[in-house]
Coordinates of C-alpha atoms and ligand atoms in Angstrom, one line a residue:
M8 CA 33.6 27.5 -21.4
Q9 CA 36.1 30.3 -20.9
T10 CA 34.7 33.7 -19.9
D11 CA 36.1 35.3 -23.1
E12 CA 34.4 32.9 -25.3
R13 CA 31.1 33.2 -23.4
Y14 CA 31.3 37.0 -23.4
K15 CA 31.5 36.8 -27.2
S16 CA 28.7 34.3 -27.6
L17 CA 26.4 36.4 -25.3
K18 CA 26.9 39.4 -27.6
S19 CA 26.3 37.3 -30.8
G20 CA 23.1 37.7 -32.8
K21 CA 22.6 33.9 -32.6
L22 CA 21.8 33.9 -28.8
K23 CA 19.7 37.0 -29.3
A24 CA 17.6 35.2 -31.9
I25 CA 17.3 31.9 -29.8
T26 CA 16.2 33.7 -26.6
K27 CA 13.7 35.8 -28.5
I28 CA 12.2 32.6 -29.9
Q29 CA 12.2 31.0 -26.5
S30 CA 10.4 34.0 -25.1
E31 CA 7.7 33.5 -27.9
I32 CA 7.5 29.8 -27.0
R33 CA 6.8 30.6 -23.4
R34 CA 4.3 33.4 -24.3
S35 CA 2.4 31.3 -26.9
S36 CA 2.2 28.1 -24.9
G37 CA 1.0 29.9 -21.7
D38 CA -1.6 31.9 -23.7
F39 CA -2.7 28.7 -25.5
L40 CA -3.3 26.9 -22.2
R41 CA -5.1 29.9 -20.6
R42 CA -7.4 29.9 -23.7
E43 CA -8.0 26.2 -23.0
G44 CA -9.1 27.0 -19.4
F45 CA -5.9 26.3 -17.6
I46 CA -4.8 28.2 -14.5
E47 CA -1.1 28.9 -14.1
I48 CA 0.2 28.0 -10.7
S49 CA 3.6 28.9 -9.1
P50 CA 6.4 26.4 -9.4
V51 CA 7.6 24.5 -6.3
I52 CA 11.3 24.8 -5.8
I53 CA 11.9 22.9 -2.6
S54 CA 9.6 20.3 -0.9
Q55 CA 9.6 17.3 1.3
I56 CA 8.5 15.3 -1.7
T57 CA 9.6 15.2 -5.3
D58 CA 9.6 12.8 -8.3
P59 CA 11.9 9.9 -7.5
L60 CA 12.7 9.5 -11.3
F61 CA 13.4 6.2 -12.9
H62 CA 17.0 6.8 -14.0
L63 CA 19.8 7.5 -11.6
V64 CA 20.1 11.1 -10.7
D65 CA 22.3 12.3 -7.8
K66 CA 19.8 13.2 -5.0
R67 CA 20.5 16.2 -2.8
E68 CA 18.6 17.7 0.1
I69 CA 18.8 20.9 2.1
E70 CA 18.2 21.0 5.8
Y71 CA 16.3 23.9 7.4
Q72 CA 15.1 24.0 11.0
G73 CA 15.5 20.3 11.4
K74 CA 13.5 19.5 8.3
R75 CA 14.8 18.1 5.0
F76 CA 13.8 19.6 1.7
K77 CA 14.4 18.1 -1.8
L78 CA 15.1 20.2 -4.8
T79 CA 12.3 19.7 -7.3
Q80 CA 13.0 17.1 -10.0
S81 CA 9.4 17.4 -11.2
M82 CA 6.1 18.7 -9.8
I83 CA 4.2 15.4 -10.4
F84 CA 2.8 15.1 -6.9
H85 CA 2.0 18.8 -6.4
K86 CA 0.2 18.8 -9.8
Q87 CA -2.1 16.0 -8.6
I88 CA -2.7 17.8 -5.3
A89 CA -3.4 21.1 -7.2
L90 CA -6.3 19.5 -8.9
L91 CA -8.2 19.7 -5.6
V92 CA -8.4 23.5 -6.4
H93 CA -8.6 23.8 -10.2
E94 CA -9.5 21.3 -13.0
K95 CA -6.7 22.2 -15.3
I96 CA -3.4 23.6 -14.1
F97 CA 0.1 24.3 -15.5
A98 CA 3.4 25.7 -14.2
F99 CA 6.7 26.7 -15.8
S100 CA 8.5 24.5 -13.4
P101 CA 12.3 24.8 -12.8
N102 CA 13.8 21.4 -12.2
I103 CA 17.2 20.4 -10.8
R104 CA 18.4 17.0 -11.8
L105 CA 22.0 16.2 -11.1
E106 CA 22.3 13.9 -14.2
P107 CA 25.2 11.5 -14.7
I108 CA 28.2 13.0 -16.5
E109 CA 27.8 10.5 -19.4
F110 CA 24.6 12.5 -20.3
L111 CA 26.8 15.3 -21.6
D112 CA 27.0 13.4 -24.9
T113 CA 23.2 13.2 -25.4
K114 CA 23.1 16.9 -26.3
R115 CA 19.7 17.1 -24.6
H116 CA 20.4 17.1 -20.9
L117 CA 21.0 20.1 -18.6
I118 CA 21.2 19.8 -14.8
E119 CA 18.9 22.9 -14.5
F120 CA 16.0 23.2 -16.9
T121 CA 12.3 24.2 -17.1
Q122 CA 9.4 21.9 -17.8
L123 CA 6.0 23.3 -18.9
D124 CA 4.2 20.9 -16.6
L125 CA 0.4 20.4 -16.8
E126 CA -2.3 18.2 -15.4
V127 CA -6.0 17.8 -16.2
K128 CA -8.6 16.3 -13.8
E129 CA -10.6 13.3 -15.0
A130 CA -8.7 13.4 -18.3
K131 CA -7.7 10.3 -20.3
R132 CA -4.5 9.7 -22.2
R133 CA -6.1 10.5 -25.5
D134 CA -7.2 13.9 -24.2
V135 CA -3.7 14.9 -23.3
I136 CA -2.3 13.5 -26.5
S137 CA -4.6 15.8 -28.5
L138 CA -3.8 18.7 -26.2
G139 CA 0.0 18.1 -26.7
E140 CA -0.4 18.1 -30.5
E141 CA -2.6 21.3 -30.4
L142 CA -0.1 23.0 -28.1
L143 CA 2.8 22.1 -30.4
M144 CA 1.0 23.3 -33.5
D145 CA 0.1 26.6 -31.8
V146 CA 3.7 27.2 -30.7
I147 CA 5.1 26.5 -34.1
S148 CA 2.6 28.8 -35.9
S149 CA 3.3 31.5 -33.3
V150 CA 7.0 31.3 -33.8
K151 CA 6.6 31.2 -37.6
N152 CA 4.5 34.4 -37.5
S153 CA 6.3 36.4 -34.8
C154 CA 10.0 35.4 -35.2
K155 CA 10.6 35.5 -39.0
E156 CA 13.8 37.5 -38.7
E157 CA 15.2 35.2 -35.9
L158 CA 14.4 32.0 -37.8
S159 CA 16.3 33.4 -40.8
V160 CA 19.3 34.3 -38.6
L161 CA 19.3 30.6 -37.5
D162 CA 18.6 29.5 -41.1
R163 CA 15.7 27.4 -39.8
K164 CA 12.6 26.6 -41.9
L165 CA 9.7 25.5 -39.8
K166 CA 7.0 23.3 -41.2
L167 CA 3.7 22.5 -39.4
P168 CA 3.5 18.8 -38.8
S169 CA 0.4 16.9 -39.9
R170 CA -2.1 15.6 -37.3
P171 CA -2.8 13.2 -35.8
F172 CA 0.9 12.3 -35.0
E173 CA 1.8 8.7 -35.5
Q174 CA 1.5 6.5 -32.4
I175 CA 3.9 3.6 -32.0
P176 CA 3.6 1.0 -29.2
Y177 CA 6.7 0.6 -27.1
Q178 CA 6.7 -3.2 -27.6
K179 CA 6.7 -2.9 -31.4
A180 CA 9.4 -0.2 -31.4
Y181 CA 11.6 -2.3 -29.0
E182 CA 11.2 -5.5 -31.0
K183 CA 12.2 -3.8 -34.2
Y184 CA 15.0 -1.4 -33.0
G185 CA 16.2 -2.6 -29.6
P186 CA 16.7 -0.5 -26.4
D187 CA 17.9 2.6 -28.4
F188 CA 14.6 2.7 -30.4
E189 CA 13.6 6.2 -29.4
N190 CA 16.8 7.7 -30.8
I191 CA 16.8 5.5 -33.9
L192 CA 13.2 6.3 -34.7
S193 CA 13.8 10.0 -34.0
Y194 CA 16.5 10.0 -36.8
L195 CA 14.2 8.1 -39.2
H196 CA 11.2 10.4 -38.7
K197 CA 10.5 13.7 -40.5
E198 CA 7.6 14.6 -38.1
P199 CA 7.0 14.3 -34.3
F200 CA 5.5 11.0 -33.2
W201 CA 4.3 9.3 -30.0
I202 CA 5.6 6.2 -28.2
V203 CA 2.8 4.7 -26.1
D204 CA 2.3 1.9 -23.6
F205 CA 5.6 1.6 -21.8
P206 CA 6.0 -1.5 -19.6
K207 CA 5.5 -1.0 -15.9
E208 CA 9.0 -1.8 -14.9
M209 CA 10.4 1.0 -17.2
R210 CA 8.7 3.9 -15.6
E211 CA 7.9 5.7 -12.3
F212 CA 5.2 4.3 -10.0
Y213 CA 2.7 7.1 -10.6
D214 CA 2.0 6.2 -14.3
R215 CA -1.3 4.4 -14.4
E216 CA -1.3 0.7 -15.2
D217 CA -3.9 -0.3 -17.8
P218 CA -6.5 -2.3 -15.9
A219 CA -7.2 -4.3 -19.1
R220 CA -3.5 -5.1 -19.8
P221 CA -1.6 -5.7 -16.6
G222 CA 2.0 -4.6 -16.8
V223 CA 1.3 -2.0 -19.6
L224 CA 1.1 1.7 -18.7
L225 CA -1.3 4.3 -20.0
D226 CA 1.5 6.7 -20.7
M227 CA 3.4 8.2 -23.6
D228 CA 6.4 10.1 -24.8
L229 CA 6.4 12.6 -27.7
V230 CA 9.6 12.3 -29.7
Y231 CA 10.9 15.1 -32.0
P232 CA 12.1 14.1 -35.5
E233 CA 15.5 14.7 -37.1
G234 CA 17.4 13.0 -34.2
Y235 CA 16.3 15.6 -31.6
G236 CA 14.9 12.8 -29.4
E237 CA 12.4 12.9 -26.5
A238 CA 10.2 16.0 -26.2
L239 CA 7.8 15.2 -23.4
S240 CA 6.6 12.4 -21.1
G241 CA 3.2 12.0 -19.6
G242 CA 0.1 9.8 -19.2
E243 CA -2.7 8.9 -16.9
R244 CA -1.9 8.7 -13.2
E245 CA -2.4 6.2 -10.4
H246 CA -4.5 8.0 -7.8
E247 CA -5.8 5.3 -5.4
H248 CA -3.9 5.0 -2.1
K249 CA -3.7 1.2 -2.2
R250 CA -2.5 0.9 -5.7
V251 CA 0.1 3.7 -5.3
S252 CA 1.4 2.1 -2.2
S253 CA 1.8 -1.3 -3.8
R254 CA 3.4 0.3 -6.9
I255 CA 5.9 2.2 -4.7
K256 CA 6.8 -1.1 -2.9
S257 CA 7.3 -2.9 -6.2
T258 CA 10.0 -0.4 -7.1
G259 CA 11.9 -1.1 -3.9
L260 CA 11.0 2.2 -2.3
S261 CA 8.9 2.8 0.8
P262 CA 5.6 4.7 0.9
E263 CA 6.8 6.5 4.0
N264 CA 9.3 8.4 1.8
F265 CA 6.3 10.0 0.1
Q266 CA 4.5 11.6 3.1
P267 CA 2.5 13.9 2.9
Y268 CA 1.5 12.8 -0.6
M269 CA 0.4 9.5 0.7
E270 CA -1.9 11.3 3.3
F271 CA -3.5 13.3 0.5
L272 CA -4.1 10.1 -1.4
E273 CA -5.8 8.6 1.6
K274 CA -8.2 11.6 1.8
G275 CA -8.8 11.3 -2.0
L276 CA -7.1 12.7 -5.1
P277 CA -9.0 12.8 -8.4
P278 CA -8.0 10.7 -11.5
S279 CA -6.0 12.7 -14.0
A280 CA -3.7 12.8 -16.9
G281 CA -0.9 15.2 -17.8
F282 CA 2.6 15.7 -19.2
G283 CA 5.7 17.8 -18.9
I284 CA 7.5 19.2 -21.9
G285 CA 11.0 20.6 -21.6
I286 CA 11.2 24.2 -22.7
E287 CA 15.0 24.0 -23.6
R288 CA 14.5 20.8 -25.7
L289 CA 11.5 22.5 -27.5
T290 CA 13.7 25.5 -28.2
R291 CA 16.5 23.3 -29.5
W292 CA 14.2 21.6 -32.0
I293 CA 12.4 24.7 -33.1
C294 CA 15.7 26.5 -33.6
G295 CA 17.5 23.5 -35.1
L296 CA 20.4 23.7 -32.7
S297 CA 23.1 21.0 -32.3
G298 CA 23.2 21.1 -28.4
I299 CA 20.8 22.0 -25.6
E300 CA 23.4 24.4 -24.1
E301 CA 22.7 26.8 -26.9
T302 CA 19.1 27.3 -25.8
T303 CA 19.7 29.4 -22.7
L304 CA 21.9 32.2 -21.4
F305 CA 23.2 30.4 -18.4
P306 CA 23.3 26.6 -19.2
K307 CA 24.5 24.1 -16.6
L308 CA 25.7 20.9 -18.1
P309 CA 26.1 17.4 -16.7
G310 CA 29.6 17.5 -15.2
G311 CA 29.0 21.0 -13.8
E312 CA 30.2 23.4 -16.4
G313 CA 28.3 26.7 -16.6
I314 CA 27.6 29.9 -14.6
Ligands
AMP417 P1 10.5 13.3 -17.6 O1 9.3 13.3 -16.8 O2 11.7 12.8 -16.9 O3 10.3 12.7 -18.9 O4 10.8 14.9 -17.9 C1 9.8 15.6 -18.7 C2 10.5 16.4 -19.8 O5 11.5 17.3 -19.3 C3 11.3 15.5 -20.8 O6 10.5 14.9 -21.7 C4 12.2 16.6 -21.3 O7 11.6 17.4 -22.3 C5 12.6 17.4 -20.2 N1 13.8 17.0 -19.5 C6 13.9 15.9 -18.6 N2 15.2 15.9 -18.2 C7 15.9 16.9 -18.7 C8 17.2 17.4 -18.6 N3 18.1 16.8 -17.8 N4 17.6 18.5 -19.3 C9 16.7 19.1 -20.1 N5 15.4 18.7 -20.3 C10 15.0 17.6 -19.6
MG418 MG1 10.7 11.1 -20.1

């Protein structure tokens, strides 16, 4: 985008309304979690370990004093380790993901974004599904109450969804709509819904395999309606050294790449469940925007455009 054009859009009332709403999203979600007993921890920006991610993202490292640091793609491992200190934790975690340029067309990918990332010790998937629904309801009510003027600038009418949200098993969705089911279902739905039970080979090694149904994960995605697509991903976690090690190997990676996480697992990390919800995608849906680049003052898009 040209500087002239950007200068104009930064001074427009639209961006002012959107960023005010995003500020309310951050305030209300943080306050909601604190009321639920969560402790906010600082985000990790660089580390020896980060989420390997299932899809192909260009990986970069920085070298310092002979050590190599990865830019955080998600705080999954640090969240599990943080549960040694507190039982419920969250962070507004900046992620760098150098996404493929084709993702420009999805309208929901940035290469720099923020996840509200949380984890709960001893929790089951059903607990974090309820928590996710309550969090979303609280954020929508707060924005409706505190940002009436901004919503009217954007001509957006917000409706509270009805709970519990529908849960659709992956297999059922895939059989009916094929590989693009999440998008298709998103367009068909008027309210947010869950996709549950992804197959093991479709996700990262840290999502817990259901002991009663080998090959099926105890995980979930929340999907926004009206074509806005994926909102969050999460689930129960693998936490036993032996299991994690064999899951890593089955993805073709090596456990050595995940030291010191593997050493923490050896000493013992608790079972847990959690999720990460993208703040910019949540802003896009709440504000009813056509592209994710409209949700933030300094968007960086796949392909590298942005300041
Ligand atoms: P993941 O664990 O990969 O599902 O990421 C967690 C959440 O972060 C997703 O459900 C999205 O809300 C958000 N997210 C992931 N990748 C991006 C991206 N490239 N740009 C913006 N938001 C993203
Ligand atoms: Mg996901």
